[in-house]
Tab-separated table of C-alpha atoms and ligand atoms in Angstrom:
chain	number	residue	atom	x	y	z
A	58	UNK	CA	0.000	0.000	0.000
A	59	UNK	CA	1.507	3.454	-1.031
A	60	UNK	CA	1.592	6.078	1.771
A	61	UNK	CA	-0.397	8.523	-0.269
A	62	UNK	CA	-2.949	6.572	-2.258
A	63	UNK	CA	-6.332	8.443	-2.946
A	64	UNK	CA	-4.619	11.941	-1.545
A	65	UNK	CA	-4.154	15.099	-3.310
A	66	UNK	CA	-1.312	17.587	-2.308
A	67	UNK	CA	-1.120	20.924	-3.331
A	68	UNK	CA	2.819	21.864	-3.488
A	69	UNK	CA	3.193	25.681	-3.445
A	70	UNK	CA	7.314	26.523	-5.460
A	71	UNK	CA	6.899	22.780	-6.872
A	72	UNK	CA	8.287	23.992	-10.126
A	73	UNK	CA	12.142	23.018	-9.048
A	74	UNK	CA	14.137	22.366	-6.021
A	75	UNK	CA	13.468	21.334	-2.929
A	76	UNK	CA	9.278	21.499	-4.063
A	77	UNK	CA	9.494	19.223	-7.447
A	78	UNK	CA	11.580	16.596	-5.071
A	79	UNK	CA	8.543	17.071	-2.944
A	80	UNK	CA	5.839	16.913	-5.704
A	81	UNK	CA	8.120	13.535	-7.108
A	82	UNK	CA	8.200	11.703	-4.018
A	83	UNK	CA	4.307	12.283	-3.134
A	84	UNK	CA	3.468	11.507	-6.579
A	85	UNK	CA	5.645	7.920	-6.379
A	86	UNK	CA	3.341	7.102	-3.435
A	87	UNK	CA	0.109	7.053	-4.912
A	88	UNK	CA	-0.422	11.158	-4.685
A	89	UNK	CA	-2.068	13.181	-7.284
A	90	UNK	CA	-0.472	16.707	-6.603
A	91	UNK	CA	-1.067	20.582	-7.931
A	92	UNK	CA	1.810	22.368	-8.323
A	93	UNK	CA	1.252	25.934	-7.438
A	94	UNK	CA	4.219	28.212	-8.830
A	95	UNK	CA	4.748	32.048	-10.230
A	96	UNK	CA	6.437	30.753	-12.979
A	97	UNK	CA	3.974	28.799	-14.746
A	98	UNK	CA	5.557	27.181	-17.986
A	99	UNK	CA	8.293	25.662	-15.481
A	100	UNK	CA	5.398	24.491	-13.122
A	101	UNK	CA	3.796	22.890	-16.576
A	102	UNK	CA	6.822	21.371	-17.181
A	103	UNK	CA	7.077	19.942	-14.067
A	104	UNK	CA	3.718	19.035	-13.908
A	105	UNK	CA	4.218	17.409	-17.374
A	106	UNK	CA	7.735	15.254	-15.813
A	107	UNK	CA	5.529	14.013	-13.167
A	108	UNK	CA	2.721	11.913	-15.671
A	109	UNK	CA	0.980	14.623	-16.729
A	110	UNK	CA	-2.897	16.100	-15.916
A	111	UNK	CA	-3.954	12.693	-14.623
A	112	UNK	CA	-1.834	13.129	-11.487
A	113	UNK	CA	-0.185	16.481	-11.410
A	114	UNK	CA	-1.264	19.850	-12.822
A	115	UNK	CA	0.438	23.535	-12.458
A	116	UNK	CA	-1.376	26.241	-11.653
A	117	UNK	CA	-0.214	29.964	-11.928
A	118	UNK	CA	-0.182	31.308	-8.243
A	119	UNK	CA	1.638	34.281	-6.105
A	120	UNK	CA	1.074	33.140	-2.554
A	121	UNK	CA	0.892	36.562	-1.655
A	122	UNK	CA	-2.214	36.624	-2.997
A	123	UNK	CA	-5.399	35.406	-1.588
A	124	UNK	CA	-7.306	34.892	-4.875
A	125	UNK	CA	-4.384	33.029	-6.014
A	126	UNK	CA	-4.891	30.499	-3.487
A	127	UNK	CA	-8.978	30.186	-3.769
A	128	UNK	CA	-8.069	29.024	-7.645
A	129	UNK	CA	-4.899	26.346	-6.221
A	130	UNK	CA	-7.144	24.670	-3.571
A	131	UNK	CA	-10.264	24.687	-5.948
A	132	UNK	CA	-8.008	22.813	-8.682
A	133	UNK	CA	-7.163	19.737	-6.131
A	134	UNK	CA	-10.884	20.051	-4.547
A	135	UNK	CA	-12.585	20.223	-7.818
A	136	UNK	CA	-10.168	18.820	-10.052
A	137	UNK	CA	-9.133	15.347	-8.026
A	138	UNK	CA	-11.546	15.544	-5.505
A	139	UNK	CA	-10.266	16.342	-2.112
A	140	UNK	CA	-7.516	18.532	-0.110
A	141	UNK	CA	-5.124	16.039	2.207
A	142	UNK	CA	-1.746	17.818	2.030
A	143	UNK	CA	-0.994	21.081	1.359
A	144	UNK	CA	2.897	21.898	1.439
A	145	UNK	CA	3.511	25.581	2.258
A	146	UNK	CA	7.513	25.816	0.378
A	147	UNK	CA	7.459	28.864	-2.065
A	148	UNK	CA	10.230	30.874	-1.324
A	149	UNK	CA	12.874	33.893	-2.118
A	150	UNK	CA	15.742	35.284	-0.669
A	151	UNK	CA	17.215	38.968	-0.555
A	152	UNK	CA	20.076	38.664	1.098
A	153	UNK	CA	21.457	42.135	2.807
A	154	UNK	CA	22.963	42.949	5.955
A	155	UNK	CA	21.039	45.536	8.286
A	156	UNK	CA	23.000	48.550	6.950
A	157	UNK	CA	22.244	48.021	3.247
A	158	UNK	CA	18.899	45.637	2.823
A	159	UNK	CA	16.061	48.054	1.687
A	160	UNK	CA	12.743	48.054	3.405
A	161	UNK	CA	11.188	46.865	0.002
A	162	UNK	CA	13.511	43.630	0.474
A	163	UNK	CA	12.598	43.343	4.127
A	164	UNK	CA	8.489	43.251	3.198
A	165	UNK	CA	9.053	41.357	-0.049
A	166	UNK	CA	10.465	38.267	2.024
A	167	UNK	CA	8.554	38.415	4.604
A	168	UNK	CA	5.144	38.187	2.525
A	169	UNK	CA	6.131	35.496	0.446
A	170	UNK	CA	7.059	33.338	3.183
A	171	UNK	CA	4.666	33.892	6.370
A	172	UNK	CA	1.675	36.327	4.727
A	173	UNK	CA	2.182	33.169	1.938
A	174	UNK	CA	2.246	30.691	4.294
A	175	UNK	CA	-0.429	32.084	6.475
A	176	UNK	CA	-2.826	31.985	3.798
A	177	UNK	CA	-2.182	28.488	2.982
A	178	UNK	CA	-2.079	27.385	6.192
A	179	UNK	CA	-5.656	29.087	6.968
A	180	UNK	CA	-7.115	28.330	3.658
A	181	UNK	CA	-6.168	24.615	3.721
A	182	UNK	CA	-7.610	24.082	7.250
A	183	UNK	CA	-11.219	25.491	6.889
A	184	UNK	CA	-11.249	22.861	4.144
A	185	UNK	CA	-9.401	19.665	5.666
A	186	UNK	CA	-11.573	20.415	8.774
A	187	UNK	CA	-14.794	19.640	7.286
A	188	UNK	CA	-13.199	16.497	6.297
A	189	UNK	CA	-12.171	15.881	9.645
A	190	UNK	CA	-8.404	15.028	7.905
A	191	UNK	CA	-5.559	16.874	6.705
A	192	UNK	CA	-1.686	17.201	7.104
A	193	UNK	CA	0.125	20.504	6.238
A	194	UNK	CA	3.598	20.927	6.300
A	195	UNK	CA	5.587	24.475	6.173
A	196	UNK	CA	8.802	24.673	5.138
A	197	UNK	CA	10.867	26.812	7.422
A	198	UNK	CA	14.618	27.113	7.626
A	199	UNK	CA	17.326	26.756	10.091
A	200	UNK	CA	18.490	30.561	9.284
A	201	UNK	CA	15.004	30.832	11.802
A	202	UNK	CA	16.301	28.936	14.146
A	203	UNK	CA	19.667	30.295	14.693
A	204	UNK	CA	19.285	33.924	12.322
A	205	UNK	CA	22.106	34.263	10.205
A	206	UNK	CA	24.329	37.262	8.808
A	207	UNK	CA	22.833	39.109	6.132
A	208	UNK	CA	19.267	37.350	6.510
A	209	UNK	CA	17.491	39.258	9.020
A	210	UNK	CA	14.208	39.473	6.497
A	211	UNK	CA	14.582	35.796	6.150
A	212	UNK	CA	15.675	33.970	9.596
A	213	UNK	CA	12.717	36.473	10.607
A	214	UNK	CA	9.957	34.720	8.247
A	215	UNK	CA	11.002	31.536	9.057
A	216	UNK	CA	11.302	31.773	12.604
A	217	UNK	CA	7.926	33.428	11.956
A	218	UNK	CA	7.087	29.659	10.731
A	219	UNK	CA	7.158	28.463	13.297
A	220	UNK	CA	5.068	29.856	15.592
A	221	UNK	CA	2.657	30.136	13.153
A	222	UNK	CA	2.987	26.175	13.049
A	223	UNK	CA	2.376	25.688	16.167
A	224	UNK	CA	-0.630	27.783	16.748
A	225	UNK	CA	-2.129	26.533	14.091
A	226	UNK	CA	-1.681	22.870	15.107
A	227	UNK	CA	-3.207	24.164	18.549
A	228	UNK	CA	-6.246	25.497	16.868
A	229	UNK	CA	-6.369	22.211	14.420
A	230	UNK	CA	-5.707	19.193	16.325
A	231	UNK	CA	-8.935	18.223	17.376
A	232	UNK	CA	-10.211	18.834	13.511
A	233	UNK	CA	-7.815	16.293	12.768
A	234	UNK	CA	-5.650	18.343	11.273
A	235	UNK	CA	-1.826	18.110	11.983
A	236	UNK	CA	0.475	20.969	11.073
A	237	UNK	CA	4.169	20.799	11.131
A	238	UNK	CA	7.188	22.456	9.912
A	239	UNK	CA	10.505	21.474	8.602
A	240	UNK	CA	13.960	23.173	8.905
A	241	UNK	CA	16.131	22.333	6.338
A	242	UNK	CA	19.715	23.481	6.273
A	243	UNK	CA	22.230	23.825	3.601
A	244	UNK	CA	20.140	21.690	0.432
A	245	UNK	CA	21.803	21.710	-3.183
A	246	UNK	CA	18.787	23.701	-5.419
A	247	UNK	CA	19.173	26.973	-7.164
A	248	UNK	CA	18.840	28.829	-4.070
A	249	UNK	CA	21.821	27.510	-2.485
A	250	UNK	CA	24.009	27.689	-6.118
A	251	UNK	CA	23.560	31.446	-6.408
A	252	UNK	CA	25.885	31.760	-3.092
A	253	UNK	CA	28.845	33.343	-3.268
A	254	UNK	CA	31.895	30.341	-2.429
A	255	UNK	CA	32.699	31.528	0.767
A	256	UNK	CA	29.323	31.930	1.885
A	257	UNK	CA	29.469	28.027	0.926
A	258	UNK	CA	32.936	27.250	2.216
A	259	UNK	CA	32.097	28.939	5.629
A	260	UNK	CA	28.568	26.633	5.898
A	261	UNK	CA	30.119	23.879	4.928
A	262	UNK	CA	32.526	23.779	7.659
A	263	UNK	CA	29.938	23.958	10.095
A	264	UNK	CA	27.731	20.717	8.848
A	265	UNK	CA	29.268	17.780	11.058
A	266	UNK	CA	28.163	15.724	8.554
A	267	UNK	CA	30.881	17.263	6.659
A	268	UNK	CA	27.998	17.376	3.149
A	269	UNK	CA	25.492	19.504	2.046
A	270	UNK	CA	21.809	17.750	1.764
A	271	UNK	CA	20.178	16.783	-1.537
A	272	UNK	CA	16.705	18.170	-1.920
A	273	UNK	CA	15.209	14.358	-2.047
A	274	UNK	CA	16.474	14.205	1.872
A	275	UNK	CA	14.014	17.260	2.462
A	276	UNK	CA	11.231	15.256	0.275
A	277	UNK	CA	11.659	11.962	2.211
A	278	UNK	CA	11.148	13.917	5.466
A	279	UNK	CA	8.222	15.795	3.643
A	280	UNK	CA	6.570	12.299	3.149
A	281	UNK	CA	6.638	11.060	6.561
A	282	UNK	CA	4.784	14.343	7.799
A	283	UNK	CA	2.569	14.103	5.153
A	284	UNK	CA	1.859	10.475	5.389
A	285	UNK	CA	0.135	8.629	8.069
A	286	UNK	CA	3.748	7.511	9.071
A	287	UNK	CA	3.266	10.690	11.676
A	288	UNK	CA	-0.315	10.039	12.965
A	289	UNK	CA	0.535	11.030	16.272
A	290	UNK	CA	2.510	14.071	15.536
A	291	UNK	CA	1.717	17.548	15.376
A	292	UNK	CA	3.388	21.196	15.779
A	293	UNK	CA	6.731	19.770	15.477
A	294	UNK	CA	9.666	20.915	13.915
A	295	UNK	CA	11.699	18.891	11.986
A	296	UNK	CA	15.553	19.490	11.487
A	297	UNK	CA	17.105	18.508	8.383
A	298	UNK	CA	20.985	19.639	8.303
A	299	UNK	CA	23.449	16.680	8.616
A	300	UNK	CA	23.427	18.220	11.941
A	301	UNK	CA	24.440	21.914	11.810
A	302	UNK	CA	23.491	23.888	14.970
A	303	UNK	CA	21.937	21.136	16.505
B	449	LIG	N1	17.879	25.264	-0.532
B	449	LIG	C1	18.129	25.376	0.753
B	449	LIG	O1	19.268	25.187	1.207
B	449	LIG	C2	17.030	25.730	1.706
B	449	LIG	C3	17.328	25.733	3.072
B	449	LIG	C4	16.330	26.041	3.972
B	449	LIG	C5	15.055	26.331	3.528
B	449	LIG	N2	14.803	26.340	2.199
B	449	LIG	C6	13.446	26.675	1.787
B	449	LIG	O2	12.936	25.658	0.957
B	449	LIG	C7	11.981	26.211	0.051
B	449	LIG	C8	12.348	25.800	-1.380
B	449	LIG	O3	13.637	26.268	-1.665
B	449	LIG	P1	14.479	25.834	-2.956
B	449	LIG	O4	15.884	25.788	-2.537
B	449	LIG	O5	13.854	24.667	-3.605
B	449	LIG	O6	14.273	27.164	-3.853
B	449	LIG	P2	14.168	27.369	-5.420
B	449	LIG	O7	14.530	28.797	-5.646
B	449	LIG	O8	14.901	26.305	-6.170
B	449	LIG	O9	12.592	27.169	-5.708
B	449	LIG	C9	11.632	28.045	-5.207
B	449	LIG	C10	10.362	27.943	-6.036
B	449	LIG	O10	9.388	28.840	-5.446
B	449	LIG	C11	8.758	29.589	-6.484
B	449	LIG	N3	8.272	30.866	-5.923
B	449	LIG	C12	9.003	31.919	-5.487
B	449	LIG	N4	8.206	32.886	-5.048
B	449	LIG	C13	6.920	32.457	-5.194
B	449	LIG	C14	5.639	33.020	-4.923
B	449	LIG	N5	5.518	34.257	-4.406
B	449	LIG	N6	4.536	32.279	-5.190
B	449	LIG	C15	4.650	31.040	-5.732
B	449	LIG	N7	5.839	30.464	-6.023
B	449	LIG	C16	6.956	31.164	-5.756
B	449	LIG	C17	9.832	29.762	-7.539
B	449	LIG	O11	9.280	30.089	-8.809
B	449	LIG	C18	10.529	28.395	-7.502
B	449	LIG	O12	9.907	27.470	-8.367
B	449	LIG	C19	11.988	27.721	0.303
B	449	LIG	O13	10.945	28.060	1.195
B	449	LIG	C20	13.316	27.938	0.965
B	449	LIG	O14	13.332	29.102	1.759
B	449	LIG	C21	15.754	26.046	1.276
């Protein structure tokens, strides 16, 4: 029995990365998934890599915007016939230090990540709730757990995450609907090429694991929360970084 047979997931960034590992790995356990994404031919093409409109489909969506979200969920609701999963994991970075990151940058990050995931998380549970079912899973960072230099837009949104998480799983649980977060830490994906070498050099040296993870290691861990695997758990967050700042 596959973990996710007879479940739809919408995947918000599913286009690439760290959310088409997810979208893959859901999808290889029985999942039909929507891929939610800003850029819309590569969520089509993703969509397309995954088997095509009979188990994934892209939709155009900023997850800034409210509308935008109505027209995801309604395309797993309507389209395969029920909401289980909902992974919150569109993301950006604008990296600056205090001195020089502009207050445009600042808002910017901060909106796509916890106005973005605040929507999703909200919109997802006044539907999984009158289904008495659901698992969401946000993907935070561990720049919010520990804040890091030149990311004070970003450790802030995804420390924001988290306690978004958790209240959420308090006001949820007894709907039967678990909400959980995961904290990935130095993953190959685009994000993570467009860093300067030092920038990698320095977090390399702090990962005793002595390796940076691939984005199917975030996807694996995505799956259990997703899955029935974690029944029992809710408002946890999950640590994925070959053991940086443990
Ligand atoms: N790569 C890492 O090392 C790492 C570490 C910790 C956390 N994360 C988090 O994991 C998530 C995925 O990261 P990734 O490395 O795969 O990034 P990525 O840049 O490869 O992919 C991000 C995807 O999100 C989409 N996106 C961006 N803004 C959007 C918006 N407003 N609405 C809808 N879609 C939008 C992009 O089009 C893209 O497809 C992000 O939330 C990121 O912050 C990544």
């Amino acid at each position: 029995m596959s973990l996710l047979e007879n479940r739809t997931a919408v995947i918000t960034g599913g286009a690439q990365g760290i959310g088409f590992a997810i979208a893959q790995s859901f999808v290889e356990q029985g999942a039909k998934v929507v891929i939610g994404d800003l850029d819309l031919d590569a969520a089509t093409a993703a969509a397309e890599k995954l088997g095509g409109r009979d188990v994934a489909r892209a939709v155009k969506a900023n997850v800034v915007e409210s509308a935008d979200w109505d027209t995801l969920l309604a395309e797993a609701v309507d389209g395969f016939g029920s909401l289980d999963v909902v992974v919150n994991n569109a993301g950006i970075t604008r990296d600056a230090t205090m001195r020089t990151m502009t207050e445009e940058d600042f808002d910017l990050v901060i909106s796509v990540h916890l106005k973005g995931t605040w929507h999703g998380t909200r919109k997802a549970s006044a539907i999984m709730r009158e289904a008495k079912r659901g698992a969401i899973v946000n993907i935070s960072s561990l720049s919010g757990k520990v804040g890091m230099v030149g990311q004070a837009n970003y450790s802030a949104a995804k420390a924001g995450i988290v306690g978004l998480t958790k209240a959420a799983a308090k006001e949820m649980a007894h709907h039967g609907v678990r909400v959980n977060a995961i904290q990935p830490g130095l993953i190959r994906s685009a994000m993570t090429e467009a860093m300067p070498q030092k920038a990698w050099d320095q977090k390399m040296s702090e990962i005793p694991m002595g390796r940076p993870g691939e984005v199917d290691e975030i996807a694996s861990v995505a799956l259990f929360l997703a899955s029935d695997m974690s029944s029992y758990m809710t408002g946890t967050v999950l640590e994925v970084t070959g053991g940086r700042f443990m």
